[in-house]
mmCIF file of C-alpha atoms in Angstrom:
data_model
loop_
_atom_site.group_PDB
_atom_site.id
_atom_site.type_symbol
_atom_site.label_atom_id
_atom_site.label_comp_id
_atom_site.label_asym_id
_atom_site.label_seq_id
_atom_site.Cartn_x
_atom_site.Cartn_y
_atom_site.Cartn_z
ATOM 1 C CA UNK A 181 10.269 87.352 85.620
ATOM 2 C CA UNK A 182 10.389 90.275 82.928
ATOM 3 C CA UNK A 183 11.413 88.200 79.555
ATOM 4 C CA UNK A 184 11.480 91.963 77.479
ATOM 5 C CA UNK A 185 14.374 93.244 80.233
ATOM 6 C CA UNK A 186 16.706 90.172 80.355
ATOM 7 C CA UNK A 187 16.302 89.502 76.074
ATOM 8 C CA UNK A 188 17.126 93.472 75.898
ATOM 9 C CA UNK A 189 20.327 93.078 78.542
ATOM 10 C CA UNK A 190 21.305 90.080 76.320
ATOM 11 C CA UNK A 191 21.120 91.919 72.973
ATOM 12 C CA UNK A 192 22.973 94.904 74.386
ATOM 13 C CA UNK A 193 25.829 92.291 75.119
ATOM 14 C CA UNK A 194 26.012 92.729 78.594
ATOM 15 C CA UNK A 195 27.075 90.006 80.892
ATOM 16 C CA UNK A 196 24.313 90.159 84.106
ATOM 17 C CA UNK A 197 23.666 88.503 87.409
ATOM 18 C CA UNK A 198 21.054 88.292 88.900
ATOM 19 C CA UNK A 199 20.801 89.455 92.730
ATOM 20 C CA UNK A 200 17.362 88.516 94.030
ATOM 21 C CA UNK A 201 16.454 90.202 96.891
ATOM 22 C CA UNK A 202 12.348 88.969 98.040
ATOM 23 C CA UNK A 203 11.484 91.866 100.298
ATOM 24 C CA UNK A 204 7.888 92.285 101.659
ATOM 25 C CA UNK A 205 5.458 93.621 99.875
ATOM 26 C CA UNK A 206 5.929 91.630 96.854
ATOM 27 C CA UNK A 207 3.899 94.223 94.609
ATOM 28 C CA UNK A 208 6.709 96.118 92.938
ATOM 29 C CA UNK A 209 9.013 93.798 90.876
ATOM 30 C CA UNK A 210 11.678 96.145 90.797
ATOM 31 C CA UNK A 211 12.479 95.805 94.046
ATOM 32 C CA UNK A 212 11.794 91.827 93.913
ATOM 33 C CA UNK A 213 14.757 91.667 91.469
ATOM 34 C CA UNK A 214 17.552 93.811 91.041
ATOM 35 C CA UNK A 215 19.338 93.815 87.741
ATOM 36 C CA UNK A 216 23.493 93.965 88.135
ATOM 37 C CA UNK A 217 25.252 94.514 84.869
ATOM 38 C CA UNK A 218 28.690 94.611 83.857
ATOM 39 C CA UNK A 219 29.630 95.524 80.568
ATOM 40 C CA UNK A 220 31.896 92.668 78.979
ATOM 41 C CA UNK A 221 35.185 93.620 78.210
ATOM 42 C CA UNK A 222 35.479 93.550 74.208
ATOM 43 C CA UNK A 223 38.369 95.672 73.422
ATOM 44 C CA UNK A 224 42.209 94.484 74.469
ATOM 45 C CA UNK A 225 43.674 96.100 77.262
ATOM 46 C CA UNK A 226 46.727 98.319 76.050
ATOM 47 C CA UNK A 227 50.113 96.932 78.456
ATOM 48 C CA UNK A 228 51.799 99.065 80.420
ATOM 49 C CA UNK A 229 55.150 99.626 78.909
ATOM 50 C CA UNK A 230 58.084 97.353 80.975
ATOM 51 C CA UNK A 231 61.412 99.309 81.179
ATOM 52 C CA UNK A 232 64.274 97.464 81.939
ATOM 53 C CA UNK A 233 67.956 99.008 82.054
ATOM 54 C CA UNK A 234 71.455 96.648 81.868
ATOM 55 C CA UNK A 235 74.364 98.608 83.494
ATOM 56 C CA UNK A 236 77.475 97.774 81.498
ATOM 57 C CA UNK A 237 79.513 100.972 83.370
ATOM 58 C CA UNK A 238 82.207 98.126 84.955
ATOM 59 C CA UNK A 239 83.374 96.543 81.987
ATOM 60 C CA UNK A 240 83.164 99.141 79.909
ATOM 61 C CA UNK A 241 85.429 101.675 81.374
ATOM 62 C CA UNK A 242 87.536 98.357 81.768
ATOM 63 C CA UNK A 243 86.988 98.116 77.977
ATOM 64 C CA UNK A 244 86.129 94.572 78.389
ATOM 65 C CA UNK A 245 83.113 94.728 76.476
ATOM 66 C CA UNK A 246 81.627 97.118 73.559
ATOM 67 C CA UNK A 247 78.165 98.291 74.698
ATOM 68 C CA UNK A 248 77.528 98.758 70.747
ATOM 69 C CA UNK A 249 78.107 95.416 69.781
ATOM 70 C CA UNK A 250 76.144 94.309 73.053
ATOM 71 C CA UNK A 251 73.250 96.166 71.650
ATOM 72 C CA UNK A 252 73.127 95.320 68.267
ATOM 73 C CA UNK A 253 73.270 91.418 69.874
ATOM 74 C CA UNK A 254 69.899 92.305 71.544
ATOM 75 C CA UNK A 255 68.535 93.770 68.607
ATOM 76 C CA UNK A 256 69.166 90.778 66.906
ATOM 77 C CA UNK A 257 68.095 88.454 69.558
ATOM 78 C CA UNK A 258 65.164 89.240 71.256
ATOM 79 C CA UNK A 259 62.147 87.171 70.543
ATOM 80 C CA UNK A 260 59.026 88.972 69.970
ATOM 81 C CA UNK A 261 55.758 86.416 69.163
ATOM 82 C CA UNK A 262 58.808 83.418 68.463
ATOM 83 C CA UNK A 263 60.524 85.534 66.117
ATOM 84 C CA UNK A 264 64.461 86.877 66.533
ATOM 85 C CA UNK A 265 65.144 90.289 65.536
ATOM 86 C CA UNK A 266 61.316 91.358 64.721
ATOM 87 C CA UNK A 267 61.237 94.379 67.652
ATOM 88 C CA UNK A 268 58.647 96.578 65.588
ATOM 89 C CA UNK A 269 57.189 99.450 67.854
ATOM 90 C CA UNK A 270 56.609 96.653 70.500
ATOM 91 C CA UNK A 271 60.417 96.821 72.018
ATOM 92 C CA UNK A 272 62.975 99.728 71.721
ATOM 93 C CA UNK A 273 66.225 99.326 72.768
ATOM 94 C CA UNK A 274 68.593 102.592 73.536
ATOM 95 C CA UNK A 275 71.928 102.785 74.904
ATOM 96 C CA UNK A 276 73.175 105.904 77.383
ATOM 97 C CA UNK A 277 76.819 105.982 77.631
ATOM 98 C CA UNK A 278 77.242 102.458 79.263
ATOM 99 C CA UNK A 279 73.533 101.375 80.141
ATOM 100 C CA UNK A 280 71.484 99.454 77.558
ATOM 101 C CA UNK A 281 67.320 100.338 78.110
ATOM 102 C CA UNK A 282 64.883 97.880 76.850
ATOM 103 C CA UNK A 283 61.319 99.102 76.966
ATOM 104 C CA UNK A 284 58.872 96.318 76.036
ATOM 105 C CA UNK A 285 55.107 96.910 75.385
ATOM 106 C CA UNK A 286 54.213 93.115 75.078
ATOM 107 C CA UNK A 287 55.078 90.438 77.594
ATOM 108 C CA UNK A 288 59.035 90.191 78.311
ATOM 109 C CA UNK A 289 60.410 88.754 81.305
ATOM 110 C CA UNK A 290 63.529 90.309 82.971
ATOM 111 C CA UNK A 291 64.928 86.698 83.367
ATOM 112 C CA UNK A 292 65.171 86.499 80.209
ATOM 113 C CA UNK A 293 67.342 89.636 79.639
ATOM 114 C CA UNK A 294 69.524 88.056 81.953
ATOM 115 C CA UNK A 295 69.987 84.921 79.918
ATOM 116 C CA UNK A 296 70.526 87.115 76.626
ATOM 117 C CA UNK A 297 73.133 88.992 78.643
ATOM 118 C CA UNK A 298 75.070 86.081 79.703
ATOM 119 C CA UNK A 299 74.608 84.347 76.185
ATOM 120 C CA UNK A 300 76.407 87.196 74.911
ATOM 121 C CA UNK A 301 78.829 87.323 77.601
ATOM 122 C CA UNK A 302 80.029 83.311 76.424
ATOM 123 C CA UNK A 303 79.767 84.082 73.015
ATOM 124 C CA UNK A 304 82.943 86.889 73.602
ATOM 125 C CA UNK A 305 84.296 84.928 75.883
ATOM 126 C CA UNK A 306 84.001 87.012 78.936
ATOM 127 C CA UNK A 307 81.590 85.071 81.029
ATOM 128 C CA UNK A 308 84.536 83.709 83.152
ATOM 129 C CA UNK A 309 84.839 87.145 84.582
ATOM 130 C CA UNK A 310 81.530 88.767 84.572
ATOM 131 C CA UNK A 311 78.337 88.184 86.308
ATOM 132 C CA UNK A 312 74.928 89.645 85.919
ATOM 133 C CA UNK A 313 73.375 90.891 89.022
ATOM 134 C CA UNK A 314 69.746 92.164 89.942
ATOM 135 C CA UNK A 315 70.302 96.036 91.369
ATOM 136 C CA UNK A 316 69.416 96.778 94.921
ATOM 137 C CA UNK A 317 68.351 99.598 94.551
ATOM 138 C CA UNK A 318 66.020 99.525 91.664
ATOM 139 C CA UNK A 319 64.542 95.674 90.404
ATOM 140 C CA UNK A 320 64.525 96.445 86.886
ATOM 141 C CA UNK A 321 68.124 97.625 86.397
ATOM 142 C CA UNK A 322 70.770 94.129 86.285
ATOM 143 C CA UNK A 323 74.338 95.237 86.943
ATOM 144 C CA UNK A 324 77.839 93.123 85.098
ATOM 145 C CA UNK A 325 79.871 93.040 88.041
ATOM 146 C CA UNK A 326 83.282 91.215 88.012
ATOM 147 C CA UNK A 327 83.617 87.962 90.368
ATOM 148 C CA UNK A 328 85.053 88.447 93.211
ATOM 149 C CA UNK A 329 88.323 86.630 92.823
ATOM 150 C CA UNK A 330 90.677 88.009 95.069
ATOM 151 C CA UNK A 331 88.407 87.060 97.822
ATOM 152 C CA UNK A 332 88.908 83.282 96.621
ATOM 153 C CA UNK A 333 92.481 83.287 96.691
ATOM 154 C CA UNK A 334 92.619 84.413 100.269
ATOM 155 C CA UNK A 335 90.350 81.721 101.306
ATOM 156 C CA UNK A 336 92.533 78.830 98.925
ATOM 157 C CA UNK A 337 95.235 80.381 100.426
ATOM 158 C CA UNK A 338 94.374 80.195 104.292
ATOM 159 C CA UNK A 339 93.355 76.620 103.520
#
């Protein structure tokens, strides 16, 4: 055992195993005991930003809905560290036309874009209507899409 190496690993703060390997001749202690370090991880790892786009294009060509006011609702809304309405640099919102784009850089879960988005859709009274939807084609892009009622009455109908 080499005291000086392991007290100079420590001091260096590195975090170290130890992978003993006895191989004859026992002579050399460097190949007796091999030292694996891993440097610990001090700093915070900078999050990927999450993107996440709500396609309004249905109900507002329908003029159902006003993506402005929809936007300035998420603005207002959103929770960032249990706080409504403090985005900061951490979440952006931007509206295209008739898609709202939240990019987050701390932890925000899709679901709960969803549960803003209907919130806001029962607040203006629309929610009997409207429906938010997960996109096939991409998973971070929810869709309103009207319910499909005419389908309903054909079934109440043949009943």
């Amino acid at each position: 055992r080499r005291p000086d190496l392991f007290e100079r690993l420590v001091s260096q703060r590195l975090c170290w195993g130890l992978l003993v390997s006895v191989s004859p001749p026992l002579s050399n202690l460097a190949t007796m005991v091999q030292v694996v370090a891993k440097k610990k991880n001090t700093g915070v790892q900078k999050r990927k930003a999450q993107t996440f786009v709500i396609d309004c294009s249905k109900p507002v060509d329908d003029k159902i809905m006003e993506i402005a006011s929809f936007e300035k609702f998420l603005q207002d809304n959103i929770k960032v560290n249990g706080k409504a309405g403090a985005l900061g640099d951490s979440v952006r919102i931007s509206r295209d036309k008739s898609k709202i784009s939240v990019t987050a850089e701390v932890a925000l879960a899709k679901r709960y874009l969803k549960y803003l988005t209907k919130k806001y859709l029962k607040k203006n009274g629309v929610r009997d209507w409207l429906r938010v939807i997960a996109s096939n084609k991409d998973r971070s892009v929810y869709e309103l899409r009207y319910f499909n009622i005419a389908d309903n009455e054909a079934e109440e109908e043949d009943e």
